[in-house]
PDB file of C-alpha atoms in Angstrom:
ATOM      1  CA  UNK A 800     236.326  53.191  30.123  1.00  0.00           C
ATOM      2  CA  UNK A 801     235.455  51.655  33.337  1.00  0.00           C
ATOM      3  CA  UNK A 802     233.073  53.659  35.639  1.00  0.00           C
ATOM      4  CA  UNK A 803     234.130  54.608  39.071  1.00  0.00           C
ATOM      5  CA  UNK A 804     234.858  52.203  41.349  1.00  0.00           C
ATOM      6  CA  UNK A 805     233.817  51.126  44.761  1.00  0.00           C
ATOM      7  CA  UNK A 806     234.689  47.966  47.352  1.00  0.00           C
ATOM      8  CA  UNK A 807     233.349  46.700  49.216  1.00  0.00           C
ATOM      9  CA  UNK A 808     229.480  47.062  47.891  1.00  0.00           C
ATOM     10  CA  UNK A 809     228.302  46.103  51.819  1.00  0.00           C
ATOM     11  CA  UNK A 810     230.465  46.021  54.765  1.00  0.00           C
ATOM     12  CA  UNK A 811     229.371  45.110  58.253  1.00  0.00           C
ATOM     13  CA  UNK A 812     231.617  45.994  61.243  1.00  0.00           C
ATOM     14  CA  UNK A 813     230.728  45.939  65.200  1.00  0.00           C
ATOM     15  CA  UNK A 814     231.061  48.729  67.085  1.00  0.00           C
ATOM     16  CA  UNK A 815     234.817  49.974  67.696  1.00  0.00           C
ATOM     17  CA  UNK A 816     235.977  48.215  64.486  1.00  0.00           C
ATOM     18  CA  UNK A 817     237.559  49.884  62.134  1.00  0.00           C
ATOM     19  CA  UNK A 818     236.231  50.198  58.337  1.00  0.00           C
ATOM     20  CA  UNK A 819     237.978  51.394  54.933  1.00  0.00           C
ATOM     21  CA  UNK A 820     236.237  52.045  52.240  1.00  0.00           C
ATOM     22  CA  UNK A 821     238.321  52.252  48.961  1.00  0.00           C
ATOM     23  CA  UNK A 822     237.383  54.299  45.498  1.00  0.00           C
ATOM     24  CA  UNK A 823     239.009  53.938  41.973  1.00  0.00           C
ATOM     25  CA  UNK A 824     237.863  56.814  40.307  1.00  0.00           C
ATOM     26  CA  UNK A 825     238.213  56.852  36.491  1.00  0.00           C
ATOM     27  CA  UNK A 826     240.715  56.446  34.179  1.00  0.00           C
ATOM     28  CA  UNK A 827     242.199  60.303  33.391  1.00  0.00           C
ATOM     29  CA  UNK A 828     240.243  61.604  36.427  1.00  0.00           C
ATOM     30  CA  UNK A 829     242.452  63.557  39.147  1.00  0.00           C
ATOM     31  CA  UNK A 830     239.694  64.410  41.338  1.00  0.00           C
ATOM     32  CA  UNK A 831     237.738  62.905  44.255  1.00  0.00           C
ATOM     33  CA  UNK A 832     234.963  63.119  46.333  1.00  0.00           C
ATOM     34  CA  UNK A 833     233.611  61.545  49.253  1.00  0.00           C
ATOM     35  CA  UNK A 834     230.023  61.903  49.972  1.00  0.00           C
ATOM     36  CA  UNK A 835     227.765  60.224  52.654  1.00  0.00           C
ATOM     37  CA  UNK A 836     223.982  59.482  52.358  1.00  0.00           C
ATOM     38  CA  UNK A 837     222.197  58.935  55.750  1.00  0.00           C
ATOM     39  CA  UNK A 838     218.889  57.066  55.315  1.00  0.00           C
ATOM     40  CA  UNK A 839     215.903  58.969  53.482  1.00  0.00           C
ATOM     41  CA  UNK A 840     218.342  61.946  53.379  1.00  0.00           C
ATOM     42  CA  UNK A 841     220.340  63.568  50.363  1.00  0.00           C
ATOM     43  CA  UNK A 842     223.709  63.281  50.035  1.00  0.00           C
ATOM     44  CA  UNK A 843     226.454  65.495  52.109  1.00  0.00           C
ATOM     45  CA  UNK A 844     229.765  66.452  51.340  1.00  0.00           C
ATOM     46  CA  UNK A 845     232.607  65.050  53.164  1.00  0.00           C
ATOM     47  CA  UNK A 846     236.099  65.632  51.274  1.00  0.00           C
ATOM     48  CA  UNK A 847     237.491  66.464  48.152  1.00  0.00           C
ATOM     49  CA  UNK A 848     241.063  65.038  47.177  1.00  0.00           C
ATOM     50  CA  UNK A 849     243.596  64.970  44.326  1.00  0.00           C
ATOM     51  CA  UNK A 850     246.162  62.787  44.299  1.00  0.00           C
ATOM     52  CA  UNK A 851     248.122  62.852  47.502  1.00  0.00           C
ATOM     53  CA  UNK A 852     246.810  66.175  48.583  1.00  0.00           C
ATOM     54  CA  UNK A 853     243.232  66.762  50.538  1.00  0.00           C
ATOM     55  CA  UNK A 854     242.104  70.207  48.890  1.00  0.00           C
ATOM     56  CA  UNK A 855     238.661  70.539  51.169  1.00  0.00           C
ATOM     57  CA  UNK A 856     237.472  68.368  54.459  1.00  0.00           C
ATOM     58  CA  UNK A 857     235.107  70.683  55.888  1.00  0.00           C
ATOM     59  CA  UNK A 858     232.237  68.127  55.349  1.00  0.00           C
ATOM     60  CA  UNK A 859     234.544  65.675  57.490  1.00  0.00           C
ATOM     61  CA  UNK A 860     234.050  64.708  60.945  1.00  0.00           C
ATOM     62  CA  UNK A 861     236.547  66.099  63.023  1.00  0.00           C
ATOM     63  CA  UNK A 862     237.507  62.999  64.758  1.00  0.00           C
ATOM     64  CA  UNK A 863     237.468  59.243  64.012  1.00  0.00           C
ATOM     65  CA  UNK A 864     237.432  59.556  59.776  1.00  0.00           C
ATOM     66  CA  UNK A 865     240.500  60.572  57.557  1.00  0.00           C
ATOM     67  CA  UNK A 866     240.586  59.888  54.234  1.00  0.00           C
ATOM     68  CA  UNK A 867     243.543  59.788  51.822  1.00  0.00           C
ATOM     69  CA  UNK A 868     244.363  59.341  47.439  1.00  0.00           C
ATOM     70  CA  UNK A 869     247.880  58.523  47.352  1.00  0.00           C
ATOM     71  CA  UNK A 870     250.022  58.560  44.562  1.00  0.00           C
ATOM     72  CA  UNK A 871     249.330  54.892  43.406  1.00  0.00           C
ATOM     73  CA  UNK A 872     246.335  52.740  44.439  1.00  0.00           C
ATOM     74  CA  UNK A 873     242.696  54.099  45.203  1.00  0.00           C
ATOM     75  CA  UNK A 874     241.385  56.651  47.472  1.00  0.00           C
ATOM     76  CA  UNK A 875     240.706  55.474  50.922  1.00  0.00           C
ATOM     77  CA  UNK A 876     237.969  56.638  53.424  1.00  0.00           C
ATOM     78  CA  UNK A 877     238.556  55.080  56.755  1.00  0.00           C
ATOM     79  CA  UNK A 878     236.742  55.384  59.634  1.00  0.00           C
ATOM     80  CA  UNK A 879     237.723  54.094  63.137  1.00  0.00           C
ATOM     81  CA  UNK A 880     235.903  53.139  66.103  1.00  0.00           C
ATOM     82  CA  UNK A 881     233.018  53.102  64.653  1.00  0.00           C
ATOM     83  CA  UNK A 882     229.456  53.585  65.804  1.00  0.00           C
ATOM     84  CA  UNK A 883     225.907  52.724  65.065  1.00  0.00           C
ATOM     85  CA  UNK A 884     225.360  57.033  63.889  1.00  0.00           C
ATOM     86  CA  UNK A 885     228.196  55.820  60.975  1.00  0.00           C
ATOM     87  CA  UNK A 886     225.567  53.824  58.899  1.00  0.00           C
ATOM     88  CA  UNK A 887     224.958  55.016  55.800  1.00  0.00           C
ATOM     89  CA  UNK A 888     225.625  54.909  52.152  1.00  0.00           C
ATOM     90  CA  UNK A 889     229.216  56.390  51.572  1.00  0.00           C
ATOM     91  CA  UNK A 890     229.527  57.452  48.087  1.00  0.00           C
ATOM     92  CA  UNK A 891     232.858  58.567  46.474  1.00  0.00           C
ATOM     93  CA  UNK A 892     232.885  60.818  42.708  1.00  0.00           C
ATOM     94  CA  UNK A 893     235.634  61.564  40.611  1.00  0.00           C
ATOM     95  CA  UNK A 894     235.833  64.260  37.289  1.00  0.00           C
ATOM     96  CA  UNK A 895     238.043  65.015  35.185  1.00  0.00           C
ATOM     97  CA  UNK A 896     238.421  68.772  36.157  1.00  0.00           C
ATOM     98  CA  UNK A 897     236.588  71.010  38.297  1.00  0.00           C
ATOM     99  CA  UNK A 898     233.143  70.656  37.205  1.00  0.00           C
ATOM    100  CA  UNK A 899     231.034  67.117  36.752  1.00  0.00           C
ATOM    101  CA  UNK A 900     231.239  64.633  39.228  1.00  0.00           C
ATOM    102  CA  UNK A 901     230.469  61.346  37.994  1.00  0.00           C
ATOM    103  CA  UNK A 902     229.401  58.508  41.270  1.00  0.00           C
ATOM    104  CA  UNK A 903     230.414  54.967  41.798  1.00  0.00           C
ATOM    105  CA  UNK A 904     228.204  52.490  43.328  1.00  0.00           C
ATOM    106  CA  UNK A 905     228.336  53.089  46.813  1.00  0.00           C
ATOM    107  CA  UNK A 906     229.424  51.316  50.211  1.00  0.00           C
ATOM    108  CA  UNK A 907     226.390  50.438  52.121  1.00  0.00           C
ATOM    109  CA  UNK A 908     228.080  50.387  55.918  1.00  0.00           C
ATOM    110  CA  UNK A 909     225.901  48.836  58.776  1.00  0.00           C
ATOM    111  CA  UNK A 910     227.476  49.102  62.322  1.00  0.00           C
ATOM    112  CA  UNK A 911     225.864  46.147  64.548  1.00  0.00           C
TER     113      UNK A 911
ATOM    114  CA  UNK B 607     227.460  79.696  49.874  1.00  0.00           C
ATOM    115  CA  UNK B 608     225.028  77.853  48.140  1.00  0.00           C
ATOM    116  CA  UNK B 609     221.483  75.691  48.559  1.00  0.00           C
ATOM    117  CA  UNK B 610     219.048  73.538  47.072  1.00  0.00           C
ATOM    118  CA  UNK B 611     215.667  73.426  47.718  1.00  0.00           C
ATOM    119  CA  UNK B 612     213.450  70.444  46.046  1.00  0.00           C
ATOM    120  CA  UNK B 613     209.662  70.912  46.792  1.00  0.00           C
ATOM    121  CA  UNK B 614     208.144  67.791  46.960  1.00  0.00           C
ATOM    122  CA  UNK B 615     209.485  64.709  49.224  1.00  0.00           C
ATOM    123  CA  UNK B 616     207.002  62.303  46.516  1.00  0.00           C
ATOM    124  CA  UNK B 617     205.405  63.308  43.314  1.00  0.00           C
ATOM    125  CA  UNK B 618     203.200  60.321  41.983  1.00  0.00           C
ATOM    126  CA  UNK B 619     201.953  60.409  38.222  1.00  0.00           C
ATOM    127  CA  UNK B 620     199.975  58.570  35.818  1.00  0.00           C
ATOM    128  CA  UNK B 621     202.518  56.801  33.119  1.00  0.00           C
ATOM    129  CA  UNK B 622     201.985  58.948  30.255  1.00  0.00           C
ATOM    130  CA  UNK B 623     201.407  62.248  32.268  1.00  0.00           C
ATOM    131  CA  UNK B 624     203.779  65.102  32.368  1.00  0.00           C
ATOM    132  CA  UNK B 625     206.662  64.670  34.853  1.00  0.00           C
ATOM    133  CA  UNK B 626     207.202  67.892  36.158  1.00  0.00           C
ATOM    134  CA  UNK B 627     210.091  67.833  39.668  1.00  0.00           C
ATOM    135  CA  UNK B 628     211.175  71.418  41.491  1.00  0.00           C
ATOM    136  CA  UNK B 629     214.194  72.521  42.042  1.00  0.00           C
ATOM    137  CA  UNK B 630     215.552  76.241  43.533  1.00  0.00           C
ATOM    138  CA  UNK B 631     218.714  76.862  44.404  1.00  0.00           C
ATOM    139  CA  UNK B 632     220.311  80.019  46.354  1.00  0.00           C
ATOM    140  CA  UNK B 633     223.933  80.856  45.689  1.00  0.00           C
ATOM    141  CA  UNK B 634     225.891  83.935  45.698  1.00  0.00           C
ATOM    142  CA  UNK B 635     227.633  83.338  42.587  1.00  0.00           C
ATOM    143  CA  UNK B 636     227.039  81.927  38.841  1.00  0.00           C
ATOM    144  CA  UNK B 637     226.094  78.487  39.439  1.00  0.00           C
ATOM    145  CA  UNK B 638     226.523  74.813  38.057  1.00  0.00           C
ATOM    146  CA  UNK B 639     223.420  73.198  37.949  1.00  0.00           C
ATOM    147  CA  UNK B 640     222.590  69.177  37.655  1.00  0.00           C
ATOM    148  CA  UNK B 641     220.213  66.817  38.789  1.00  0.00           C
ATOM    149  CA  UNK B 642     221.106  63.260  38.935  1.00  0.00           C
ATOM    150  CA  UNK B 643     218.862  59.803  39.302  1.00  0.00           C
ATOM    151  CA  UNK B 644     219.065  57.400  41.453  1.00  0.00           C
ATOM    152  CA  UNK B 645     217.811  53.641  41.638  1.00  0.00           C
ATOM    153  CA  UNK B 646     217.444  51.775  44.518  1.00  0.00           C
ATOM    154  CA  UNK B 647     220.458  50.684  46.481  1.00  0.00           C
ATOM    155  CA  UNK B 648     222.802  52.228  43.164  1.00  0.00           C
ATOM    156  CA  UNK B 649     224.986  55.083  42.920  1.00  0.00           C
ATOM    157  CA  UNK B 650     224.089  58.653  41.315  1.00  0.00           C
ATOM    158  CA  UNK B 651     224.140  58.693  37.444  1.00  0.00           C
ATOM    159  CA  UNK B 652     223.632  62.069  35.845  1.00  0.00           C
ATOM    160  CA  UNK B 653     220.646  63.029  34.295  1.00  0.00           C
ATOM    161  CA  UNK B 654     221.862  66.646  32.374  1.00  0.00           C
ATOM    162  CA  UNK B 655     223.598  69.496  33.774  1.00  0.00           C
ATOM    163  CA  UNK B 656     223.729  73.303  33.199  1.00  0.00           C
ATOM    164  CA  UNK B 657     226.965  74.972  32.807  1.00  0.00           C
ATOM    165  CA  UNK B 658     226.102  78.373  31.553  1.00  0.00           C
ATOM    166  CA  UNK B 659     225.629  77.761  27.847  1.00  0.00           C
ATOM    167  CA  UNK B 660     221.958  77.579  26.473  1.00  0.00           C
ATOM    168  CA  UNK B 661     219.598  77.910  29.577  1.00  0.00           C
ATOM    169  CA  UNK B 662     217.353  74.548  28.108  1.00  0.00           C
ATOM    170  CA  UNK B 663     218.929  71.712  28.428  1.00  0.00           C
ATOM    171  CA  UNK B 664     218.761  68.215  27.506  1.00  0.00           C
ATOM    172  CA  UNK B 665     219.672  65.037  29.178  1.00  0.00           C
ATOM    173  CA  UNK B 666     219.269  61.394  29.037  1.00  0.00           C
ATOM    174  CA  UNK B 667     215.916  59.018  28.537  1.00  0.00           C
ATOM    175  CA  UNK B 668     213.874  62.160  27.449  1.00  0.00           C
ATOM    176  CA  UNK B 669     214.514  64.757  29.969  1.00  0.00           C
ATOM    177  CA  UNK B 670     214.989  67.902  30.213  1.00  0.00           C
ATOM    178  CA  UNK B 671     215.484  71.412  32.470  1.00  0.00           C
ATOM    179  CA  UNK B 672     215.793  75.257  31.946  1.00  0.00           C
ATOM    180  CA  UNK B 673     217.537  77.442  33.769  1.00  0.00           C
ATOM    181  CA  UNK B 674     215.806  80.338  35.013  1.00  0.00           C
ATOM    182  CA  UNK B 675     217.948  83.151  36.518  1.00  0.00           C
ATOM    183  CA  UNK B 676     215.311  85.236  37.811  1.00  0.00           C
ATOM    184  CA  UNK B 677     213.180  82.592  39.363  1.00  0.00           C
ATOM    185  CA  UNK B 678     216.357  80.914  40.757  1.00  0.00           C
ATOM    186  CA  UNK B 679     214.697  77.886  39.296  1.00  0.00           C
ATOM    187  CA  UNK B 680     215.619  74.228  37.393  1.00  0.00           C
ATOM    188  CA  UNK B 681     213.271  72.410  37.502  1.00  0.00           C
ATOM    189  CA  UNK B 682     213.396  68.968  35.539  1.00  0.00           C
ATOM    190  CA  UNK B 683     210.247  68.223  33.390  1.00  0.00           C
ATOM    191  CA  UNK B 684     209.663  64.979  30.679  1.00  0.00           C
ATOM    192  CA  UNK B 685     206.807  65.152  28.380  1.00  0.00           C
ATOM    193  CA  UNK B 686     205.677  61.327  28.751  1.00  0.00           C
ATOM    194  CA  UNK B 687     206.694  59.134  32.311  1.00  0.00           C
ATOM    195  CA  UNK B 688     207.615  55.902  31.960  1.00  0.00           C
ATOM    196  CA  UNK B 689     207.218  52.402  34.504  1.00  0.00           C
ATOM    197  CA  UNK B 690     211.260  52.862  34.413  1.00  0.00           C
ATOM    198  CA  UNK B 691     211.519  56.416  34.947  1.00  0.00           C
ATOM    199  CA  UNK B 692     210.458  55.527  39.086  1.00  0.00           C
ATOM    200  CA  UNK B 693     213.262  56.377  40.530  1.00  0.00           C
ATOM    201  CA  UNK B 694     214.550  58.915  43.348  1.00  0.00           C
ATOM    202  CA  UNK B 695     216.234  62.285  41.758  1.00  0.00           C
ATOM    203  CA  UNK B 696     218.270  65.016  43.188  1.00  0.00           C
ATOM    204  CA  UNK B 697     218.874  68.601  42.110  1.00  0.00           C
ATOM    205  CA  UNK B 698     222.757  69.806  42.899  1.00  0.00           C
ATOM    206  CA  UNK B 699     224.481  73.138  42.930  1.00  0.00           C
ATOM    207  CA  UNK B 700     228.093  74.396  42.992  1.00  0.00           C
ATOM    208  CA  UNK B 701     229.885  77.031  42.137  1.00  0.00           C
ATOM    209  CA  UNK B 702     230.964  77.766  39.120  1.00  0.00           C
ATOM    210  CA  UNK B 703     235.055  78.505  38.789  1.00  0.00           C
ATOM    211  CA  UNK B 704     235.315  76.553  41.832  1.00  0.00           C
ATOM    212  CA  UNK B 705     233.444  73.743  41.087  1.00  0.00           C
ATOM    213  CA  UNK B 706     234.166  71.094  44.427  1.00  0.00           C
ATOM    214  CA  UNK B 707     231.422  69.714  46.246  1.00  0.00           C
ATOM    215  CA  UNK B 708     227.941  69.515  44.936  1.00  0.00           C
ATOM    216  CA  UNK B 709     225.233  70.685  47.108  1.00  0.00           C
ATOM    217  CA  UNK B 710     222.261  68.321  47.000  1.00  0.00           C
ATOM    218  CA  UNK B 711     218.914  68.508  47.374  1.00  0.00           C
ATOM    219  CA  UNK B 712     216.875  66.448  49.740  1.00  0.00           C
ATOM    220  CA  UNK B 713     215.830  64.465  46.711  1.00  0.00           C
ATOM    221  CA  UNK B 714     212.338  63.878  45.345  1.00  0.00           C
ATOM    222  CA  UNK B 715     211.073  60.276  44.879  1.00  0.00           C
ATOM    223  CA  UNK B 716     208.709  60.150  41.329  1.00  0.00           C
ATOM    224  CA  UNK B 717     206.239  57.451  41.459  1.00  0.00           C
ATOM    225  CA  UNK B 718     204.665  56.201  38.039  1.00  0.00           C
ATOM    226  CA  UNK B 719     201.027  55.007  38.524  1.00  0.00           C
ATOM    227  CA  UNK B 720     199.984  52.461  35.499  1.00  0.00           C
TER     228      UNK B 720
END
């Protein structure tokens, strides 16, 4: 049983560009999470998903990131226009039911 | 709502010695309690987590944590460090029932002097 997922590893976008960040969680898991990691800092919440539903985004910026688990495919995090405050370490989690969240790998996103 | 508190930004120690990491927590209900490791530029893999059944428990390479209700407490202790237990680790609550997004701690980073 593969782990969970993440692509790209790295991604490097200018400012204003746009950057998606995709999340396979694991195989029988329903349930996603998106958490960010700001440098020497623990990790915050962002958004919790099942599949095509969002079920909690209060850790979410209010403008600029959405994120989405449709019905087929992986979770997406996308954030637009982005800026230099957006690098970090974007971490998504998936579980089997409401209780332990197991991590991918992380993106590591540097805005130039 | 809930917190973590992890006293101690860096704990160094002698391999061999006692690894001993803090960890409170404040939450207004039952809690879910884990702490996860993580290596450099990797994800989060979990260590052990407490889910209400026997307040010690056990996790992976030789660790271990007890629950303690009236001290609000889990702290994560291993007898004997190892060179590969170096390594940054983070305490997390949530809430148990609901059980959505962890609350992490600010994360303590465990050096092992040879």
């Amino acid at each position: 049983n593969a782990g969970v997922m993440q692509n790209p590893r790295h991604l490097v976008r200018r400012r204003g560009q746009e950057a998606r960040l995709r999340c396979s969680p694991m195989k029988g898991h329903s349930h996603v999470y998106w958490y960010r990691q700001l440098p020497e800092e623990g990790l915050k919440f962002m958004v919790y998903l099942q599949k095509e539903n969002i079920i909690d985004e209060s850790g979410m910026p209010k403008e600029r990131f959405s994120a989405e688990f449709p019905k087929e495919g992986p979770s997406i995090l996308r954030i637009q226009q982005v800026v230099r405050g957006d690098s970090a370490a974007y971490f998504c989690a998936s579980s089997p039911r409401l209780e332990t969240q197991y991590f991918g790998p992380g993106t590591r996103l540097l805005v130039l | 709502a809930q917190s973590v508190t992890q006293l101690g930004s860096h704990v160094s120690v002698s391999e061999g010695a006692l690894v001993l990491l803090r960890c409170n927590y404040s939450s207004s209900v039952p809690p879910y309690l884990f702490w996860y490791v993580q290596y450099p530029n990797q994800g989060l893999q979990l260590l052990l987590k407490y889910t209400s059944a026997a307040t010690l428990v056990k996790g992976i390479n030789g660790f271990e944590a007890e629950f303690k209700k009236s001290e609000t407490s889990f702290h994560l202790t291993k007898p004997s460090a190892h060179m590969s237990d170096a390594a940054e680790y983070f305490c997390a609550v949530t809430l148990r029932g609901s059980a959505r997004q962890l609350t992490f701690g600010s994360g303590t980073q465990l050096t092992v002097l040879p």
